[in-house]
Amino acid sequence: MKAFPETREEPRKKILLIPPVLILGGWGLTILHESLRFIGSLIAFTGVLTVFLVGMIFADLWVASRRTKDIIKARERRMRESGGEADDPDDPFIDTLEESAD
């Protein structure tokens, strides 16, 4: 089973700022003016719900990057031990569906 998405970089932590910005922005609107309380409450509630969504996405990307790094390290270790054979059928980075121009 392959990790999805396969990425070598760890996810950027900026994505974790989305929920606090929504929560604080919604809270600010509720305090700002009486007519903005409803929309501010909705925005703050959206921020609370996105805590879980963003957390799951970040966790998935982080695990995928860690797994990909582990696969790369294992492949490099096998290459050193076996003498540098480049054609490994279990290599997850080789696209088997791609046509070769032989």
JSON list of C-alpha atoms in Angstrom, two decimals:
[
{"chain": "A", "resi": 1, "resn": "MET", "atom": "CA", "xyz": [0.00, 0.00, 0.00]},
{"chain": "A", "resi": 2, "resn": "LYS", "atom": "CA", "xyz": [1.35, 3.43, -0.95]},
{"chain": "A", "resi": 3, "resn": "ALA", "atom": "CA", "xyz": [1.08, 6.50, 1.23]},
{"chain": "A", "resi": 4, "resn": "PHE", "atom": "CA", "xyz": [-0.89, 9.31, -0.35]},
{"chain": "A", "resi": 5, "resn": "PRO", "atom": "CA", "xyz": [0.31, 11.88, -1.18]},
{"chain": "A", "resi": 6, "resn": "GLU", "atom": "CA", "xyz": [3.93, 10.86, -1.63]},
{"chain": "A", "resi": 7, "resn": "THR", "atom": "CA", "xyz": [5.95, 13.89, -0.71]},
{"chain": "A", "resi": 8, "resn": "ARG", "atom": "CA", "xyz": [9.50, 14.34, 0.48]},
{"chain": "A", "resi": 9, "resn": "GLU", "atom": "CA", "xyz": [8.92, 17.66, 2.23]},
{"chain": "A", "resi": 10, "resn": "GLU", "atom": "CA", "xyz": [7.21, 17.93, 5.57]},
{"chain": "A", "resi": 11, "resn": "PRO", "atom": "CA", "xyz": [4.00, 19.97, 5.45]},
{"chain": "A", "resi": 12, "resn": "ARG", "atom": "CA", "xyz": [4.25, 23.66, 6.15]},
{"chain": "A", "resi": 13, "resn": "LYS", "atom": "CA", "xyz": [2.97, 24.65, 9.55]},
{"chain": "A", "resi": 14, "resn": "LYS", "atom": "CA", "xyz": [1.21, 27.77, 8.22]},
{"chain": "A", "resi": 15, "resn": "ILE", "atom": "CA", "xyz": [-1.90, 25.66, 7.60]},
{"chain": "A", "resi": 16, "resn": "LEU", "atom": "CA", "xyz": [-2.31, 25.33, 11.36]},
{"chain": "A", "resi": 17, "resn": "LEU", "atom": "CA", "xyz": [-3.00, 29.08, 11.60]},
{"chain": "A", "resi": 18, "resn": "ILE", "atom": "CA", "xyz": [-6.31, 28.87, 9.72]},
{"chain": "A", "resi": 19, "resn": "PRO", "atom": "CA", "xyz": [-8.53, 27.80, 12.66]},
{"chain": "A", "resi": 20, "resn": "PRO", "atom": "CA", "xyz": [-7.20, 30.36, 15.19]},
{"chain": "A", "resi": 21, "resn": "VAL", "atom": "CA", "xyz": [-7.54, 33.15, 12.63]},
{"chain": "A", "resi": 22, "resn": "LEU", "atom": "CA", "xyz": [-11.17, 32.17, 11.96]},
{"chain": "A", "resi": 23, "resn": "ILE", "atom": "CA", "xyz": [-11.96, 31.84, 15.66]},
{"chain": "A", "resi": 24, "resn": "LEU", "atom": "CA", "xyz": [-10.36, 35.15, 16.63]},
{"chain": "A", "resi": 25, "resn": "GLY", "atom": "CA", "xyz": [-11.80, 36.93, 13.59]},
{"chain": "A", "resi": 26, "resn": "GLY", "atom": "CA", "xyz": [-15.31, 35.70, 14.38]},
{"chain": "A", "resi": 27, "resn": "TRP", "atom": "CA", "xyz": [-14.90, 36.61, 18.04]},
{"chain": "A", "resi": 28, "resn": "GLY", "atom": "CA", "xyz": [-13.70, 40.08, 17.01]},
{"chain": "A", "resi": 29, "resn": "LEU", "atom": "CA", "xyz": [-16.78, 40.57, 14.83]},
{"chain": "A", "resi": 30, "resn": "THR", "atom": "CA", "xyz": [-19.10, 39.59, 17.69]},
{"chain": "A", "resi": 31, "resn": "ILE", "atom": "CA", "xyz": [-17.49, 42.20, 19.94]},
{"chain": "A", "resi": 32, "resn": "LEU", "atom": "CA", "xyz": [-17.19, 44.88, 17.25]},
{"chain": "A", "resi": 33, "resn": "HIS", "atom": "CA", "xyz": [-20.85, 45.64, 16.61]},
{"chain": "A", "resi": 34, "resn": "GLU", "atom": "CA", "xyz": [-24.23, 44.22, 17.53]},
{"chain": "A", "resi": 35, "resn": "SER", "atom": "CA", "xyz": [-25.28, 43.71, 13.90]},
{"chain": "A", "resi": 36, "resn": "LEU", "atom": "CA", "xyz": [-22.20, 41.59, 13.20]},
{"chain": "A", "resi": 37, "resn": "ARG", "atom": "CA", "xyz": [-22.76, 39.11, 16.04]},
{"chain": "A", "resi": 38, "resn": "PHE", "atom": "CA", "xyz": [-24.50, 36.47, 13.95]},
{"chain": "A", "resi": 39, "resn": "ILE", "atom": "CA", "xyz": [-21.92, 36.39, 11.15]},
{"chain": "A", "resi": 40, "resn": "GLY", "atom": "CA", "xyz": [-19.13, 36.55, 13.73]},
{"chain": "A", "resi": 41, "resn": "SER", "atom": "CA", "xyz": [-20.60, 33.56, 15.53]},
{"chain": "A", "resi": 42, "resn": "LEU", "atom": "CA", "xyz": [-20.79, 31.61, 12.27]},
{"chain": "A", "resi": 43, "resn": "ILE", "atom": "CA", "xyz": [-17.18, 32.43, 11.41]},
{"chain": "A", "resi": 44, "resn": "ALA", "atom": "CA", "xyz": [-16.00, 31.44, 14.90]},
{"chain": "A", "resi": 45, "resn": "PHE", "atom": "CA", "xyz": [-17.97, 28.18, 14.70]},
{"chain": "A", "resi": 46, "resn": "THR", "atom": "CA", "xyz": [-16.43, 27.50, 11.29]},
{"chain": "A", "resi": 47, "resn": "GLY", "atom": "CA", "xyz": [-13.01, 27.99, 12.89]},
{"chain": "A", "resi": 48, "resn": "VAL", "atom": "CA", "xyz": [-13.85, 25.45, 15.58]},
{"chain": "A", "resi": 49, "resn": "LEU", "atom": "CA", "xyz": [-14.91, 22.89, 12.97]},
{"chain": "A", "resi": 50, "resn": "THR", "atom": "CA", "xyz": [-11.82, 23.48, 10.85]},
{"chain": "A", "resi": 51, "resn": "VAL", "atom": "CA", "xyz": [-9.60, 22.61, 13.83]},
{"chain": "A", "resi": 52, "resn": "PHE", "atom": "CA", "xyz": [-10.45, 18.96, 13.20]},
{"chain": "A", "resi": 53, "resn": "LEU", "atom": "CA", "xyz": [-10.31, 19.14, 9.42]},
{"chain": "A", "resi": 54, "resn": "VAL", "atom": "CA", "xyz": [-6.97, 20.97, 9.29]},
{"chain": "A", "resi": 55, "resn": "GLY", "atom": "CA", "xyz": [-5.58, 18.71, 12.00]},
{"chain": "A", "resi": 56, "resn": "MET", "atom": "CA", "xyz": [-6.46, 15.58, 10.04]},
{"chain": "A", "resi": 57, "resn": "ILE", "atom": "CA", "xyz": [-5.04, 16.95, 6.80]},
{"chain": "A", "resi": 58, "resn": "PHE", "atom": "CA", "xyz": [-1.82, 18.05, 8.51]},
{"chain": "A", "resi": 59, "resn": "ALA", "atom": "CA", "xyz": [-1.45, 14.70, 10.25]},
{"chain": "A", "resi": 60, "resn": "ASP", "atom": "CA", "xyz": [-1.99, 12.82, 6.97]},
{"chain": "A", "resi": 61, "resn": "LEU", "atom": "CA", "xyz": [0.58, 14.93, 5.12]},
{"chain": "A", "resi": 62, "resn": "TRP", "atom": "CA", "xyz": [3.08, 14.61, 7.96]},
{"chain": "A", "resi": 63, "resn": "VAL", "atom": "CA", "xyz": [2.73, 10.81, 8.12]},
{"chain": "A", "resi": 64, "resn": "ALA", "atom": "CA", "xyz": [3.00, 10.52, 4.33]},
{"chain": "A", "resi": 65, "resn": "SER", "atom": "CA", "xyz": [6.21, 12.57, 4.27]},
{"chain": "A", "resi": 66, "resn": "ARG", "atom": "CA", "xyz": [7.72, 10.53, 7.12]},
{"chain": "A", "resi": 67, "resn": "ARG", "atom": "CA", "xyz": [6.80, 7.25, 5.40]},
{"chain": "A", "resi": 68, "resn": "THR", "atom": "CA", "xyz": [8.25, 8.43, 2.10]},
{"chain": "A", "resi": 69, "resn": "LYS", "atom": "CA", "xyz": [11.49, 9.42, 3.81]},
{"chain": "A", "resi": 70, "resn": "ASP", "atom": "CA", "xyz": [11.65, 5.99, 5.45]},
{"chain": "A", "resi": 71, "resn": "ILE", "atom": "CA", "xyz": [11.09, 4.30, 2.07]},
{"chain": "A", "resi": 72, "resn": "ILE", "atom": "CA", "xyz": [13.88, 6.39, 0.51]},
{"chain": "A", "resi": 73, "resn": "LYS", "atom": "CA", "xyz": [16.29, 5.52, 3.34]},
{"chain": "A", "resi": 74, "resn": "ALA", "atom": "CA", "xyz": [15.46, 1.81, 3.06]},
{"chain": "A", "resi": 75, "resn": "ARG", "atom": "CA", "xyz": [15.96, 1.89, -0.71]},
{"chain": "A", "resi": 76, "resn": "GLU", "atom": "CA", "xyz": [19.32, 3.65, -0.35]},
{"chain": "A", "resi": 77, "resn": "ARG", "atom": "CA", "xyz": [20.38, 1.09, 2.26]},
{"chain": "A", "resi": 78, "resn": "ARG", "atom": "CA", "xyz": [19.39, -1.80, -0.08]},
{"chain": "A", "resi": 79, "resn": "MET", "atom": "CA", "xyz": [21.27, -0.13, -2.95]},
{"chain": "A", "resi": 80, "resn": "ARG", "atom": "CA", "xyz": [24.44, 0.07, -0.84]},
{"chain": "A", "resi": 81, "resn": "GLU", "atom": "CA", "xyz": [24.12, -3.54, 0.34]},
{"chain": "A", "resi": 82, "resn": "SER", "atom": "CA", "xyz": [23.32, -5.02, -3.08]},
{"chain": "A", "resi": 83, "resn": "GLY", "atom": "CA", "xyz": [26.00, -3.13, -4.99]},
{"chain": "A", "resi": 84, "resn": "GLY", "atom": "CA", "xyz": [23.83, -0.50, -6.68]},
{"chain": "A", "resi": 85, "resn": "GLU", "atom": "CA", "xyz": [21.22, -2.40, -8.67]},
{"chain": "A", "resi": 86, "resn": "ALA", "atom": "CA", "xyz": [18.93, 0.30, -10.06]},
{"chain": "A", "resi": 87, "resn": "ASP", "atom": "CA", "xyz": [15.97, -1.85, -11.21]},
{"chain": "A", "resi": 88, "resn": "ASP", "atom": "CA", "xyz": [14.03, -2.79, -8.10]},
{"chain": "A", "resi": 89, "resn": "PRO", "atom": "CA", "xyz": [10.49, -4.05, -8.83]},
{"chain": "A", "resi": 90, "resn": "ASP", "atom": "CA", "xyz": [9.31, -3.07, -5.33]},
{"chain": "A", "resi": 91, "resn": "ASP", "atom": "CA", "xyz": [10.44, 0.54, -5.71]},
{"chain": "A", "resi": 92, "resn": "PRO", "atom": "CA", "xyz": [7.35, 2.73, -5.07]},
{"chain": "A", "resi": 93, "resn": "PHE", "atom": "CA", "xyz": [8.78, 5.62, -7.10]},
{"chain": "A", "resi": 94, "resn": "ILE", "atom": "CA", "xyz": [8.96, 3.70, -10.39]},
{"chain": "A", "resi": 95, "resn": "ASP", "atom": "CA", "xyz": [5.85, 4.20, -12.48]},
{"chain": "A", "resi": 96, "resn": "THR", "atom": "CA", "xyz": [5.08, 0.76, -13.94]},
{"chain": "A", "resi": 97, "resn": "LEU", "atom": "CA", "xyz": [2.30, 2.10, -16.19]},
{"chain": "A", "resi": 98, "resn": "GLU", "atom": "CA", "xyz": [4.57, 4.54, -17.99]},
{"chain": "A", "resi": 99, "resn": "GLU", "atom": "CA", "xyz": [5.55, 3.38, -21.47]},
{"chain": "A", "resi": 100, "resn": "SER", "atom": "CA", "xyz": [9.23, 3.19, -22.18]},
{"chain": "A", "resi": 101, "resn": "ALA", "atom": "CA", "xyz": [10.71, 4.42, -25.47]},
{"chain": "A", "resi": 102, "resn": "ASP", "atom": "CA", "xyz": [12.75, 1.25, -26.17]}
]
